[in-house]
DNA sequence: CGGAAATTTGACAACCTTCAAGAGGAGTGG
DNA sequence: CCACTCCTCTTGAAGGTTGTCAAATTTCCG
C-alpha cells in the first residue's frame, strides 16, 4: 500500500526522506471488492479516502430515472476520492469494475500529514488537479465529438494512462479494461446499439480491438488520429519543482 | 480585490485573523478584459492565477477543427485557474464573456502563502475541488440528459451559483448570463438550431426567459424539475471545520 | 443609415435511439 | 451431463430527433 502511493506521488512530485517516512506511517485498512461492489455511495459521508491497489474502480452518478452515468475510471495508485477530502457529502458513487483491491486511509491521517509534511499535501493536491483536467477533457469528448472519435479518444486515454502507470508490463499494446458495452454506453453517452456498431467500425480500421475486458491497441497512431488524442491534458511530463 | 477573495473563501472555510492579514498582503495586478478577450490561452505557461473581480469569464477547449467547447463559467470571487497552480501548461483557455475585470496573483505569492498559512492553502484547495464537482456534473448533464433538461439544468446551475454569491442583489429572479445562443450550443453540445428551439420550448413552459444576456427565472421549482436539478453537488452548505 | 452579427424559421437528410429478436457463453440446479 | 436461465453481444427495422443547409428577420454598432 505505502509503496503504491509513494510511487504514484513520485511520478509528479519531489518528496524527501522525511516526506517518505511520514507517508510510510499512514494508517490504512485494506479491502477487497467484488465486481460491481460499491466502495462508496452517493450521499455517504465518508471519513476515509480510497487508494486503488489493484484492479479498476469507476465513479458514477445515479440519476433519478435509475440511469447511470460513469464519470471516470481509476487504476493502481489513483486516489479516486481525494475529491471528497473537503466535501461533506459524496455527490457520486465509486464501484469496482471487475474484482479490485483498495486501501482506506482516514481523512484525519491525511490532513495531519499536510501540517507536518506540506510537500505531501501539495503532491496529493496535484493529483486532484490532474483528475480535474481529465474531467474537462471528458466534457469536451462527450459533448463535441461524434461516436467514432469519442470512443477512440476514450480508449486512447485509458491506454495511455495504463501505460504511464505500468509501462510495458501489461503486455505489448494490451490494457486491462473490464467494462461491458452497456457500461461503455453509460460512459460515453451513447446507446448500446450505437456502442456496438461504433466498436465494429473501430475494429474494421485495424487500429484496435476490445474483447473480454482487454483493450488491444494494434495501431496507436491511427487510433490517436481517429480520436484526435493529444495527451498533454494528462500532464504526465515532469512539472516544476516545488 | 482582497475583499473579493476573502469573502469567497470565508463562505466555506474558517480563516483566523492572521490568515486574513496574510491574504490582504497578496500582491496582484488588475486587468480589464473586453468581451471575448482571452485572459490565458491553451498552451500558455502562466505564472500568475486569475481571480474574477467583476463580470464573467469562461473556460474553453479549442479543437483541431476550430470548434470550441465551453467547459465552465465563473463569476466574482472565482479562481478559474487555481487549476493551473501545479500544472505547467494550460490545457484550456479562459476568456471574458462580456466585459470583465480580473486580478492576476503571482503563483509564487500564493505558494508562499500556503507555507505560512496552511488554512488559506486548504481553502483554495477546497475551491478547486468544488470546481471539479461542477465538472463531474457537467459530464453527466451533457452526456445523459436530453436537450430540454440539459438546458434547464445549465440555467439552474448558473442561477443558483449567482444567487449563492450575490444573494438577491442581482434582482428578483434575475441573473447575468451574457452568452450568445451559439455559445450556449458550444457549452451544451447542441447545434444552434436545436438551442434556439429548446429555448422556445423552455419559454413556453413559463419557467424562465433568457434575453439580452440576462436570465430571468419565473418559476424556480418548475425549472428545477425540468432540469432534474439537485444543488447538493455544489456543496454550498457549510463543511466540517478544519 | 448600412452592414455585420444574432436570432428565428423551414425543409430535408442523416443519424441515433428504441424496439425486437437471435446467438453465444457462463453459471446453476436437476 | 444436460437443460435452463441470465447476461452480453449482435443484428435488423422503424421511427423520432437532431444536425445541416438555407434564408428571412431582427438587433446591434459604427
Short mmCIF file of N, CA and C in Angstrom, two decimals, chain A residues 43-207:
data_model
loop_
_atom_site.label_atom_id
_atom_site.label_comp_id
_atom_site.label_asym_id
_atom_site.label_seq_id
_atom_site.Cartn_x
_atom_site.Cartn_y
_atom_site.Cartn_z
N UNK A 43 -24.18 10.24 -1.48
CA UNK A 43 -24.91 10.55 -0.24
C UNK A 43 -24.16 10.16 1.02
N UNK A 44 -23.18 9.27 0.87
CA UNK A 44 -22.37 8.90 2.04
C UNK A 44 -21.58 10.09 2.56
N UNK A 45 -21.15 9.98 3.82
CA UNK A 45 -20.26 10.98 4.38
C UNK A 45 -19.01 10.24 4.88
N UNK A 46 -18.14 9.93 3.95
CA UNK A 46 -17.01 9.07 4.29
C UNK A 46 -16.01 9.81 5.18
N UNK A 47 -15.29 9.07 6.02
CA UNK A 47 -14.21 9.70 6.77
C UNK A 47 -12.87 9.06 6.45
N UNK A 48 -12.86 8.36 5.31
CA UNK A 48 -11.56 7.89 4.83
C UNK A 48 -11.53 7.96 3.31
N UNK A 49 -10.31 7.99 2.78
CA UNK A 49 -10.13 8.10 1.34
C UNK A 49 -9.70 6.78 0.76
N UNK A 50 -9.99 6.58 -0.51
CA UNK A 50 -9.68 5.34 -1.19
C UNK A 50 -8.38 5.47 -1.99
N UNK A 51 -7.54 4.47 -1.86
CA UNK A 51 -6.39 4.33 -2.76
C UNK A 51 -6.57 3.02 -3.50
N UNK A 52 -6.49 3.05 -4.82
CA UNK A 52 -6.63 1.82 -5.59
C UNK A 52 -5.31 1.05 -5.55
N UNK A 53 -5.37 -0.20 -5.10
CA UNK A 53 -4.18 -1.04 -5.02
C UNK A 53 -4.07 -1.91 -6.26
N UNK A 54 -5.19 -2.48 -6.66
CA UNK A 54 -5.16 -3.42 -7.78
C UNK A 54 -6.52 -3.41 -8.45
N UNK A 55 -6.53 -3.57 -9.77
CA UNK A 55 -7.78 -3.60 -10.49
C UNK A 55 -8.23 -2.20 -10.88
N UNK A 56 -9.52 -2.05 -11.10
CA UNK A 56 -10.05 -0.78 -11.60
C UNK A 56 -11.34 -0.43 -10.88
N UNK A 57 -11.48 0.83 -10.54
CA UNK A 57 -12.75 1.30 -9.98
C UNK A 57 -13.31 2.42 -10.86
N UNK A 58 -14.60 2.62 -10.79
CA UNK A 58 -15.24 3.66 -11.60
C UNK A 58 -16.13 4.55 -10.76
N UNK A 59 -16.08 5.84 -11.06
CA UNK A 59 -17.01 6.80 -10.45
C UNK A 59 -18.26 6.87 -11.29
N UNK A 60 -19.40 7.04 -10.66
CA UNK A 60 -20.60 7.26 -11.46
C UNK A 60 -21.64 8.08 -10.70
N UNK A 61 -22.45 8.75 -11.46
CA UNK A 61 -23.62 9.45 -10.95
C UNK A 61 -24.85 8.55 -11.14
N UNK A 62 -25.72 8.54 -10.15
CA UNK A 62 -27.01 7.87 -10.31
C UNK A 62 -28.08 8.92 -10.56
N UNK A 63 -28.83 8.75 -11.64
CA UNK A 63 -29.87 9.73 -11.94
C UNK A 63 -31.21 9.27 -11.40
N UNK A 64 -32.13 10.22 -11.34
CA UNK A 64 -33.44 9.95 -10.75
C UNK A 64 -34.13 8.77 -11.46
N UNK A 65 -33.98 8.67 -12.77
CA UNK A 65 -34.69 7.63 -13.51
C UNK A 65 -33.97 6.29 -13.45
N UNK A 66 -32.97 6.17 -12.58
CA UNK A 66 -32.27 4.91 -12.45
C UNK A 66 -31.11 4.79 -13.41
N UNK A 67 -31.04 5.72 -14.33
CA UNK A 67 -29.94 5.72 -15.27
C UNK A 67 -28.63 6.00 -14.54
N UNK A 68 -27.55 5.57 -15.13
CA UNK A 68 -26.25 5.68 -14.51
C UNK A 68 -25.29 6.33 -15.49
N UNK A 69 -24.50 7.29 -15.01
CA UNK A 69 -23.50 7.91 -15.89
C UNK A 69 -22.13 7.73 -15.27
N UNK A 70 -21.25 7.04 -15.98
CA UNK A 70 -19.88 6.90 -15.49
C UNK A 70 -19.10 8.17 -15.78
N UNK A 71 -18.27 8.56 -14.81
CA UNK A 71 -17.54 9.82 -14.92
C UNK A 71 -16.08 9.56 -15.25
N UNK A 72 -15.48 8.58 -14.57
CA UNK A 72 -14.06 8.32 -14.78
C UNK A 72 -13.70 6.95 -14.22
N UNK A 73 -12.55 6.44 -14.63
CA UNK A 73 -12.07 5.15 -14.15
C UNK A 73 -10.67 5.30 -13.58
N UNK A 74 -10.36 4.46 -12.61
CA UNK A 74 -9.10 4.63 -11.89
C UNK A 74 -8.38 3.31 -11.67
N UNK A 75 -7.05 3.38 -11.76
CA UNK A 75 -6.23 2.19 -11.65
C UNK A 75 -5.25 2.31 -10.50
N UNK A 76 -4.42 1.32 -10.34
CA UNK A 76 -3.45 1.26 -9.26
C UNK A 76 -2.76 2.61 -9.01
N UNK A 77 -2.79 3.05 -7.76
CA UNK A 77 -2.11 4.29 -7.42
C UNK A 77 -3.01 5.51 -7.41
N UNK A 78 -4.17 5.41 -8.04
CA UNK A 78 -5.07 6.56 -8.07
C UNK A 78 -5.79 6.73 -6.74
N UNK A 79 -6.11 7.97 -6.46
CA UNK A 79 -6.87 8.33 -5.25
C UNK A 79 -8.22 8.87 -5.71
N UNK A 80 -9.15 8.00 -6.07
CA UNK A 80 -10.35 8.49 -6.74
C UNK A 80 -11.21 9.42 -5.90
N UNK A 81 -11.05 9.42 -4.60
CA UNK A 81 -11.89 10.36 -3.88
C UNK A 81 -11.12 11.27 -2.95
N UNK A 82 -9.88 11.59 -3.34
CA UNK A 82 -9.26 12.72 -2.68
C UNK A 82 -10.21 13.90 -2.85
N UNK A 83 -11.00 13.84 -3.92
CA UNK A 83 -12.05 14.83 -4.17
C UNK A 83 -12.94 15.05 -2.94
N UNK A 84 -13.09 13.99 -2.14
CA UNK A 84 -14.06 14.07 -1.05
C UNK A 84 -13.44 14.57 0.25
N UNK A 85 -12.16 14.87 0.21
CA UNK A 85 -11.48 15.25 1.45
C UNK A 85 -12.15 16.43 2.14
N UNK A 86 -12.57 17.42 1.36
CA UNK A 86 -13.12 18.64 1.96
C UNK A 86 -14.60 18.78 1.69
N UNK A 87 -15.20 17.70 1.25
CA UNK A 87 -16.60 17.79 0.86
C UNK A 87 -17.37 16.84 1.75
N UNK A 88 -18.41 17.36 2.37
CA UNK A 88 -19.10 16.58 3.38
C UNK A 88 -19.78 15.35 2.79
N UNK A 89 -20.55 15.58 1.74
CA UNK A 89 -21.41 14.50 1.25
C UNK A 89 -21.03 14.12 -0.17
N UNK A 90 -20.86 12.84 -0.41
CA UNK A 90 -20.48 12.37 -1.74
C UNK A 90 -21.55 12.71 -2.76
N UNK A 91 -21.13 13.30 -3.89
CA UNK A 91 -22.09 13.58 -4.95
C UNK A 91 -22.07 12.49 -6.01
N UNK A 92 -21.28 11.44 -5.78
CA UNK A 92 -21.22 10.35 -6.73
C UNK A 92 -20.81 9.07 -6.00
N UNK A 93 -20.90 7.95 -6.66
CA UNK A 93 -20.51 6.68 -6.07
C UNK A 93 -19.24 6.17 -6.73
N UNK A 94 -18.59 5.23 -6.06
CA UNK A 94 -17.41 4.59 -6.63
C UNK A 94 -17.56 3.09 -6.49
N UNK A 95 -17.42 2.37 -7.58
CA UNK A 95 -17.59 0.92 -7.55
C UNK A 95 -16.44 0.22 -8.26
N UNK A 96 -16.34 -1.07 -8.00
CA UNK A 96 -15.29 -1.86 -8.63
C UNK A 96 -15.74 -2.26 -10.03
N UNK A 97 -14.83 -2.14 -11.01
CA UNK A 97 -15.04 -2.67 -12.34
C UNK A 97 -14.17 -3.94 -12.40
N UNK A 98 -14.82 -5.08 -12.32
CA UNK A 98 -14.06 -6.30 -12.09
C UNK A 98 -13.62 -6.35 -10.64
N UNK A 99 -13.01 -7.42 -10.21
CA UNK A 99 -12.53 -7.51 -8.83
C UNK A 99 -11.42 -6.49 -8.62
N UNK A 100 -11.36 -5.92 -7.42
CA UNK A 100 -10.36 -4.88 -7.16
C UNK A 100 -9.97 -4.90 -5.69
N UNK A 101 -8.79 -4.35 -5.44
CA UNK A 101 -8.33 -4.18 -4.06
C UNK A 101 -8.10 -2.70 -3.81
N UNK A 102 -8.58 -2.24 -2.68
CA UNK A 102 -8.36 -0.83 -2.33
C UNK A 102 -7.82 -0.75 -0.91
N UNK A 103 -7.32 0.43 -0.57
CA UNK A 103 -6.94 0.71 0.81
C UNK A 103 -7.70 1.93 1.25
N UNK A 104 -8.17 1.92 2.49
CA UNK A 104 -8.90 3.06 3.04
C UNK A 104 -7.99 3.80 4.00
N UNK A 105 -7.79 5.08 3.75
CA UNK A 105 -6.90 5.89 4.59
C UNK A 105 -7.74 6.96 5.27
N UNK A 106 -7.72 7.02 6.60
CA UNK A 106 -8.55 8.00 7.31
C UNK A 106 -8.23 9.44 6.90
N UNK A 107 -9.27 10.22 6.67
CA UNK A 107 -9.08 11.63 6.32
C UNK A 107 -8.17 12.33 7.32
N UNK A 108 -8.39 12.04 8.59
CA UNK A 108 -7.64 12.74 9.63
C UNK A 108 -6.14 12.51 9.48
N UNK A 109 -5.78 11.29 9.13
CA UNK A 109 -4.36 10.99 8.97
C UNK A 109 -3.79 11.79 7.81
N UNK A 110 -4.57 11.92 6.75
CA UNK A 110 -4.07 12.67 5.59
C UNK A 110 -3.94 14.15 5.94
N UNK A 111 -4.96 14.68 6.59
CA UNK A 111 -4.92 16.11 6.94
C UNK A 111 -3.78 16.39 7.91
N UNK A 112 -3.55 15.49 8.86
CA UNK A 112 -2.46 15.68 9.81
C UNK A 112 -1.12 15.68 9.07
N UNK A 113 -1.05 14.86 8.05
CA UNK A 113 0.17 14.77 7.27
C UNK A 113 0.49 16.10 6.58
N UNK A 114 -0.55 16.79 6.13
CA UNK A 114 -0.34 18.07 5.44
C UNK A 114 0.40 19.05 6.33
N UNK A 115 0.02 19.04 7.60
CA UNK A 115 0.61 20.01 8.52
C UNK A 115 2.09 19.70 8.73
N UNK A 116 2.37 18.40 8.90
CA UNK A 116 3.76 18.05 9.18
C UNK A 116 4.61 18.03 7.92
N UNK A 117 4.03 17.63 6.84
CA UNK A 117 4.78 17.44 5.60
C UNK A 117 4.05 18.10 4.43
N UNK A 118 4.13 19.40 4.30
CA UNK A 118 3.38 20.12 3.26
C UNK A 118 3.64 19.58 1.85
N UNK A 119 4.83 19.11 1.60
CA UNK A 119 5.13 18.62 0.25
C UNK A 119 4.21 17.46 -0.13
N UNK A 120 3.87 16.64 0.87
CA UNK A 120 2.98 15.52 0.59
C UNK A 120 1.58 16.04 0.29
N UNK A 121 1.16 17.04 1.05
CA UNK A 121 -0.14 17.65 0.79
C UNK A 121 -0.23 18.22 -0.60
N UNK A 122 0.82 18.93 -1.01
CA UNK A 122 0.81 19.51 -2.35
C UNK A 122 0.80 18.43 -3.42
N UNK A 123 1.48 17.33 -3.15
CA UNK A 123 1.50 16.24 -4.13
C UNK A 123 0.10 15.66 -4.31
N UNK A 124 -0.64 15.54 -3.20
CA UNK A 124 -1.99 14.99 -3.31
C UNK A 124 -2.92 16.01 -3.95
N UNK A 125 -2.71 17.27 -3.61
CA UNK A 125 -3.49 18.33 -4.27
C UNK A 125 -3.31 18.22 -5.78
N UNK A 126 -2.06 18.08 -6.17
CA UNK A 126 -1.76 17.96 -7.59
C UNK A 126 -2.53 16.80 -8.24
N UNK A 127 -2.62 15.69 -7.51
CA UNK A 127 -3.39 14.57 -8.05
C UNK A 127 -4.83 14.98 -8.33
N UNK A 128 -5.41 15.74 -7.41
CA UNK A 128 -6.81 16.12 -7.63
C UNK A 128 -6.94 17.08 -8.81
N UNK A 129 -5.90 17.88 -9.06
CA UNK A 129 -5.97 18.79 -10.21
C UNK A 129 -5.84 18.02 -11.52
N UNK A 130 -5.05 16.96 -11.49
CA UNK A 130 -4.94 16.14 -12.70
C UNK A 130 -6.28 15.46 -12.98
N UNK A 131 -6.92 15.00 -11.94
CA UNK A 131 -8.27 14.46 -12.10
C UNK A 131 -9.18 15.47 -12.76
N UNK A 132 -9.11 16.70 -12.28
CA UNK A 132 -9.98 17.74 -12.83
C UNK A 132 -9.70 17.97 -14.31
N UNK A 133 -8.43 17.90 -14.68
CA UNK A 133 -8.07 18.08 -16.09
C UNK A 133 -8.70 16.98 -16.94
N UNK A 134 -8.74 15.77 -16.39
CA UNK A 134 -9.35 14.66 -17.10
C UNK A 134 -10.86 14.87 -17.22
N UNK A 135 -11.46 15.39 -16.17
CA UNK A 135 -12.90 15.71 -16.24
C UNK A 135 -13.17 16.69 -17.37
N UNK A 136 -12.35 17.73 -17.45
CA UNK A 136 -12.57 18.72 -18.50
C UNK A 136 -12.50 18.08 -19.88
N UNK A 137 -11.51 17.24 -20.04
CA UNK A 137 -11.37 16.58 -21.33
C UNK A 137 -12.59 15.71 -21.64
N UNK A 138 -13.13 15.09 -20.59
CA UNK A 138 -14.30 14.24 -20.79
C UNK A 138 -15.52 15.05 -21.20
N UNK A 139 -15.65 16.24 -20.63
CA UNK A 139 -16.76 17.11 -21.05
C UNK A 139 -16.67 17.35 -22.54
N UNK A 140 -15.48 17.72 -23.00
CA UNK A 140 -15.30 18.00 -24.42
C UNK A 140 -15.51 16.75 -25.26
N UNK A 141 -14.97 15.65 -24.80
CA UNK A 141 -15.10 14.42 -25.59
C UNK A 141 -16.56 14.03 -25.76
N UNK A 142 -17.30 14.02 -24.67
CA UNK A 142 -18.69 13.57 -24.74
C UNK A 142 -19.63 14.59 -25.36
N UNK A 143 -19.20 15.85 -25.40
CA UNK A 143 -20.09 16.88 -25.91
C UNK A 143 -19.81 17.22 -27.37
N UNK A 144 -18.56 17.13 -27.78
CA UNK A 144 -18.21 17.71 -29.07
C UNK A 144 -17.79 16.69 -30.12
N UNK A 145 -17.51 15.45 -29.73
CA UNK A 145 -17.01 14.52 -30.73
C UNK A 145 -18.08 13.49 -31.12
N UNK A 146 -18.13 13.15 -32.40
CA UNK A 146 -19.06 12.13 -32.87
C UNK A 146 -18.63 10.76 -32.34
N UNK A 147 -19.54 9.78 -32.39
CA UNK A 147 -19.30 8.49 -31.74
C UNK A 147 -17.95 7.84 -32.01
N UNK A 148 -17.53 7.77 -33.26
CA UNK A 148 -16.28 7.06 -33.55
C UNK A 148 -15.10 7.73 -32.86
N UNK A 149 -14.96 9.03 -33.03
CA UNK A 149 -13.86 9.75 -32.41
C UNK A 149 -13.98 9.72 -30.89
N UNK A 150 -15.20 9.76 -30.39
CA UNK A 150 -15.42 9.78 -28.95
C UNK A 150 -14.93 8.48 -28.32
N UNK A 151 -15.31 7.38 -28.93
CA UNK A 151 -14.88 6.08 -28.40
C UNK A 151 -13.36 5.95 -28.52
N UNK A 152 -12.83 6.34 -29.68
CA UNK A 152 -11.38 6.21 -29.88
C UNK A 152 -10.62 7.04 -28.85
N UNK A 153 -11.09 8.24 -28.59
CA UNK A 153 -10.43 9.09 -27.61
C UNK A 153 -10.46 8.45 -26.24
N UNK A 154 -11.59 7.88 -25.89
CA UNK A 154 -11.70 7.21 -24.60
C UNK A 154 -10.68 6.08 -24.48
N UNK A 155 -10.60 5.25 -25.50
CA UNK A 155 -9.66 4.13 -25.45
C UNK A 155 -8.22 4.65 -25.39
N UNK A 156 -7.94 5.68 -26.15
CA UNK A 156 -6.59 6.27 -26.10
C UNK A 156 -6.25 6.68 -24.68
N UNK A 157 -7.17 7.36 -24.03
CA UNK A 157 -6.87 7.84 -22.68
C UNK A 157 -6.61 6.68 -21.73
N UNK A 158 -7.45 5.67 -21.77
CA UNK A 158 -7.28 4.55 -20.86
C UNK A 158 -5.95 3.86 -21.11
N UNK A 159 -5.64 3.68 -22.38
CA UNK A 159 -4.39 3.00 -22.72
C UNK A 159 -3.19 3.82 -22.29
N UNK A 160 -3.26 5.11 -22.58
CA UNK A 160 -2.14 5.98 -22.27
C UNK A 160 -1.87 6.04 -20.77
N UNK A 161 -2.93 6.10 -20.00
CA UNK A 161 -2.78 6.17 -18.55
C UNK A 161 -2.24 4.85 -18.00
N UNK A 162 -2.74 3.74 -18.53
CA UNK A 162 -2.25 2.44 -18.07
C UNK A 162 -0.77 2.30 -18.40
N UNK A 163 -0.41 2.74 -19.57
CA UNK A 163 0.98 2.65 -19.99
C UNK A 163 1.87 3.53 -19.12
N UNK A 164 1.38 4.72 -18.80
CA UNK A 164 2.14 5.63 -17.95
C UNK A 164 2.35 5.02 -16.57
N UNK A 165 1.38 4.23 -16.13
CA UNK A 165 1.48 3.66 -14.78
C UNK A 165 2.30 2.38 -14.77
N UNK A 166 2.07 1.52 -15.75
CA UNK A 166 2.66 0.18 -15.70
C UNK A 166 3.79 -0.01 -16.70
N UNK A 167 4.00 0.94 -17.57
CA UNK A 167 5.00 0.74 -18.60
C UNK A 167 4.53 -0.38 -19.51
N UNK A 168 5.45 -1.18 -19.99
CA UNK A 168 5.07 -2.25 -20.92
C UNK A 168 4.73 -3.54 -20.19
N UNK A 169 4.69 -3.44 -18.87
CA UNK A 169 4.46 -4.66 -18.11
C UNK A 169 3.12 -5.32 -18.46
N UNK A 170 2.15 -4.49 -18.84
CA UNK A 170 0.83 -5.07 -19.08
C UNK A 170 0.76 -5.81 -20.41
N UNK A 171 1.87 -5.84 -21.15
CA UNK A 171 1.87 -6.55 -22.43
C UNK A 171 1.86 -5.56 -23.57
N UNK A 172 2.42 -5.95 -24.70
CA UNK A 172 2.53 -5.04 -25.84
C UNK A 172 1.15 -4.68 -26.37
N UNK A 173 0.81 -3.43 -26.25
CA UNK A 173 -0.45 -2.96 -26.79
C UNK A 173 -1.67 -3.42 -26.04
N UNK A 174 -1.48 -4.03 -24.87
CA UNK A 174 -2.61 -4.57 -24.13
C UNK A 174 -2.88 -3.72 -22.90
N UNK A 175 -4.13 -3.59 -22.57
CA UNK A 175 -4.51 -2.81 -21.39
C UNK A 175 -5.81 -3.37 -20.81
N UNK A 176 -5.81 -3.51 -19.51
CA UNK A 176 -6.96 -4.08 -18.78
C UNK A 176 -8.10 -3.08 -18.76
N UNK A 177 -9.25 -3.46 -19.25
CA UNK A 177 -10.37 -2.51 -19.30
C UNK A 177 -11.69 -3.28 -19.22
N UNK A 178 -12.05 -3.71 -17.99
CA UNK A 178 -13.15 -4.67 -17.81
C UNK A 178 -14.53 -4.02 -17.77
N UNK A 179 -14.96 -3.43 -18.89
CA UNK A 179 -16.31 -2.87 -18.95
C UNK A 179 -17.17 -3.71 -19.89
N UNK A 180 -18.47 -3.62 -19.71
CA UNK A 180 -19.37 -4.17 -20.71
C UNK A 180 -19.70 -3.07 -21.72
N UNK A 181 -20.27 -3.45 -22.83
CA UNK A 181 -20.62 -2.44 -23.82
C UNK A 181 -21.69 -1.50 -23.28
N UNK A 182 -22.57 -2.04 -22.45
CA UNK A 182 -23.59 -1.19 -21.85
C UNK A 182 -22.95 -0.13 -20.96
N UNK A 183 -21.93 -0.53 -20.22
CA UNK A 183 -21.24 0.43 -19.35
C UNK A 183 -20.48 1.46 -20.16
N UNK A 184 -19.93 1.02 -21.29
CA UNK A 184 -19.25 1.99 -22.15
C UNK A 184 -20.26 3.02 -22.66
N UNK A 185 -21.47 2.54 -22.96
CA UNK A 185 -22.52 3.46 -23.37
C UNK A 185 -22.84 4.48 -22.27
N UNK A 186 -22.89 4.00 -21.01
CA UNK A 186 -23.15 4.90 -19.89
C UNK A 186 -21.97 5.82 -19.62
N UNK A 187 -20.84 5.52 -20.22
CA UNK A 187 -19.66 6.38 -20.07
C UNK A 187 -19.65 7.46 -21.14
N UNK A 188 -19.94 7.06 -22.36
CA UNK A 188 -19.80 7.96 -23.49
C UNK A 188 -21.10 8.66 -23.87
N UNK A 189 -22.18 8.30 -23.19
CA UNK A 189 -23.46 8.92 -23.51
C UNK A 189 -24.01 8.44 -24.85
N UNK A 190 -23.88 7.13 -25.11
CA UNK A 190 -24.41 6.58 -26.36
C UNK A 190 -25.25 5.35 -26.01
N UNK A 191 -26.16 4.99 -26.89
CA UNK A 191 -26.97 3.79 -26.66
C UNK A 191 -26.14 2.54 -26.89
N UNK A 192 -26.60 1.41 -26.35
CA UNK A 192 -25.85 0.17 -26.53
C UNK A 192 -25.66 -0.16 -28.00
N UNK A 193 -26.70 0.01 -28.75
CA UNK A 193 -26.63 -0.32 -30.17
C UNK A 193 -25.56 0.51 -30.87
N UNK A 194 -25.54 1.79 -30.57
CA UNK A 194 -24.53 2.65 -31.19
C UNK A 194 -23.13 2.26 -30.74
N UNK A 195 -23.00 1.91 -29.46
CA UNK A 195 -21.70 1.46 -28.97
C UNK A 195 -21.24 0.25 -29.77
N UNK A 196 -22.11 -0.69 -29.90
CA UNK A 196 -21.75 -1.93 -30.60
C UNK A 196 -21.32 -1.64 -32.04
N UNK A 197 -22.07 -0.80 -32.72
CA UNK A 197 -21.74 -0.53 -34.13
C UNK A 197 -20.48 0.32 -34.25
N UNK A 198 -20.29 1.20 -33.29
CA UNK A 198 -19.08 2.01 -33.31
C UNK A 198 -17.85 1.14 -33.08
N UNK A 199 -17.97 0.16 -32.19
CA UNK A 199 -16.84 -0.74 -31.94
C UNK A 199 -16.51 -1.54 -33.18
N UNK A 200 -17.52 -1.98 -33.88
CA UNK A 200 -17.27 -2.73 -35.11
C UNK A 200 -16.51 -1.87 -36.11
N UNK A 201 -16.93 -0.62 -36.18
CA UNK A 201 -16.28 0.31 -37.08
C UNK A 201 -14.81 0.51 -36.69
N UNK A 202 -14.57 0.63 -35.38
CA UNK A 202 -13.21 0.80 -34.89
C UNK A 202 -12.36 -0.44 -35.22
N UNK A 203 -12.94 -1.60 -35.03
CA UNK A 203 -12.21 -2.83 -35.32
C UNK A 203 -11.85 -2.88 -36.79
N UNK A 204 -12.77 -2.49 -37.63
CA UNK A 204 -12.52 -2.56 -39.08
C UNK A 204 -11.36 -1.66 -39.49
N UNK A 205 -11.13 -0.58 -38.75
CA UNK A 205 -10.00 0.28 -39.11
C UNK A 205 -8.67 -0.42 -38.83
N UNK A 206 -8.71 -1.46 -38.00
CA UNK A 206 -7.47 -2.15 -37.66
C UNK A 206 -6.67 -1.46 -36.58
N UNK A 207 -7.21 -0.39 -36.02
CA UNK A 207 -6.46 0.35 -35.02
C UNK A 207 -6.45 -0.34 -33.67
#
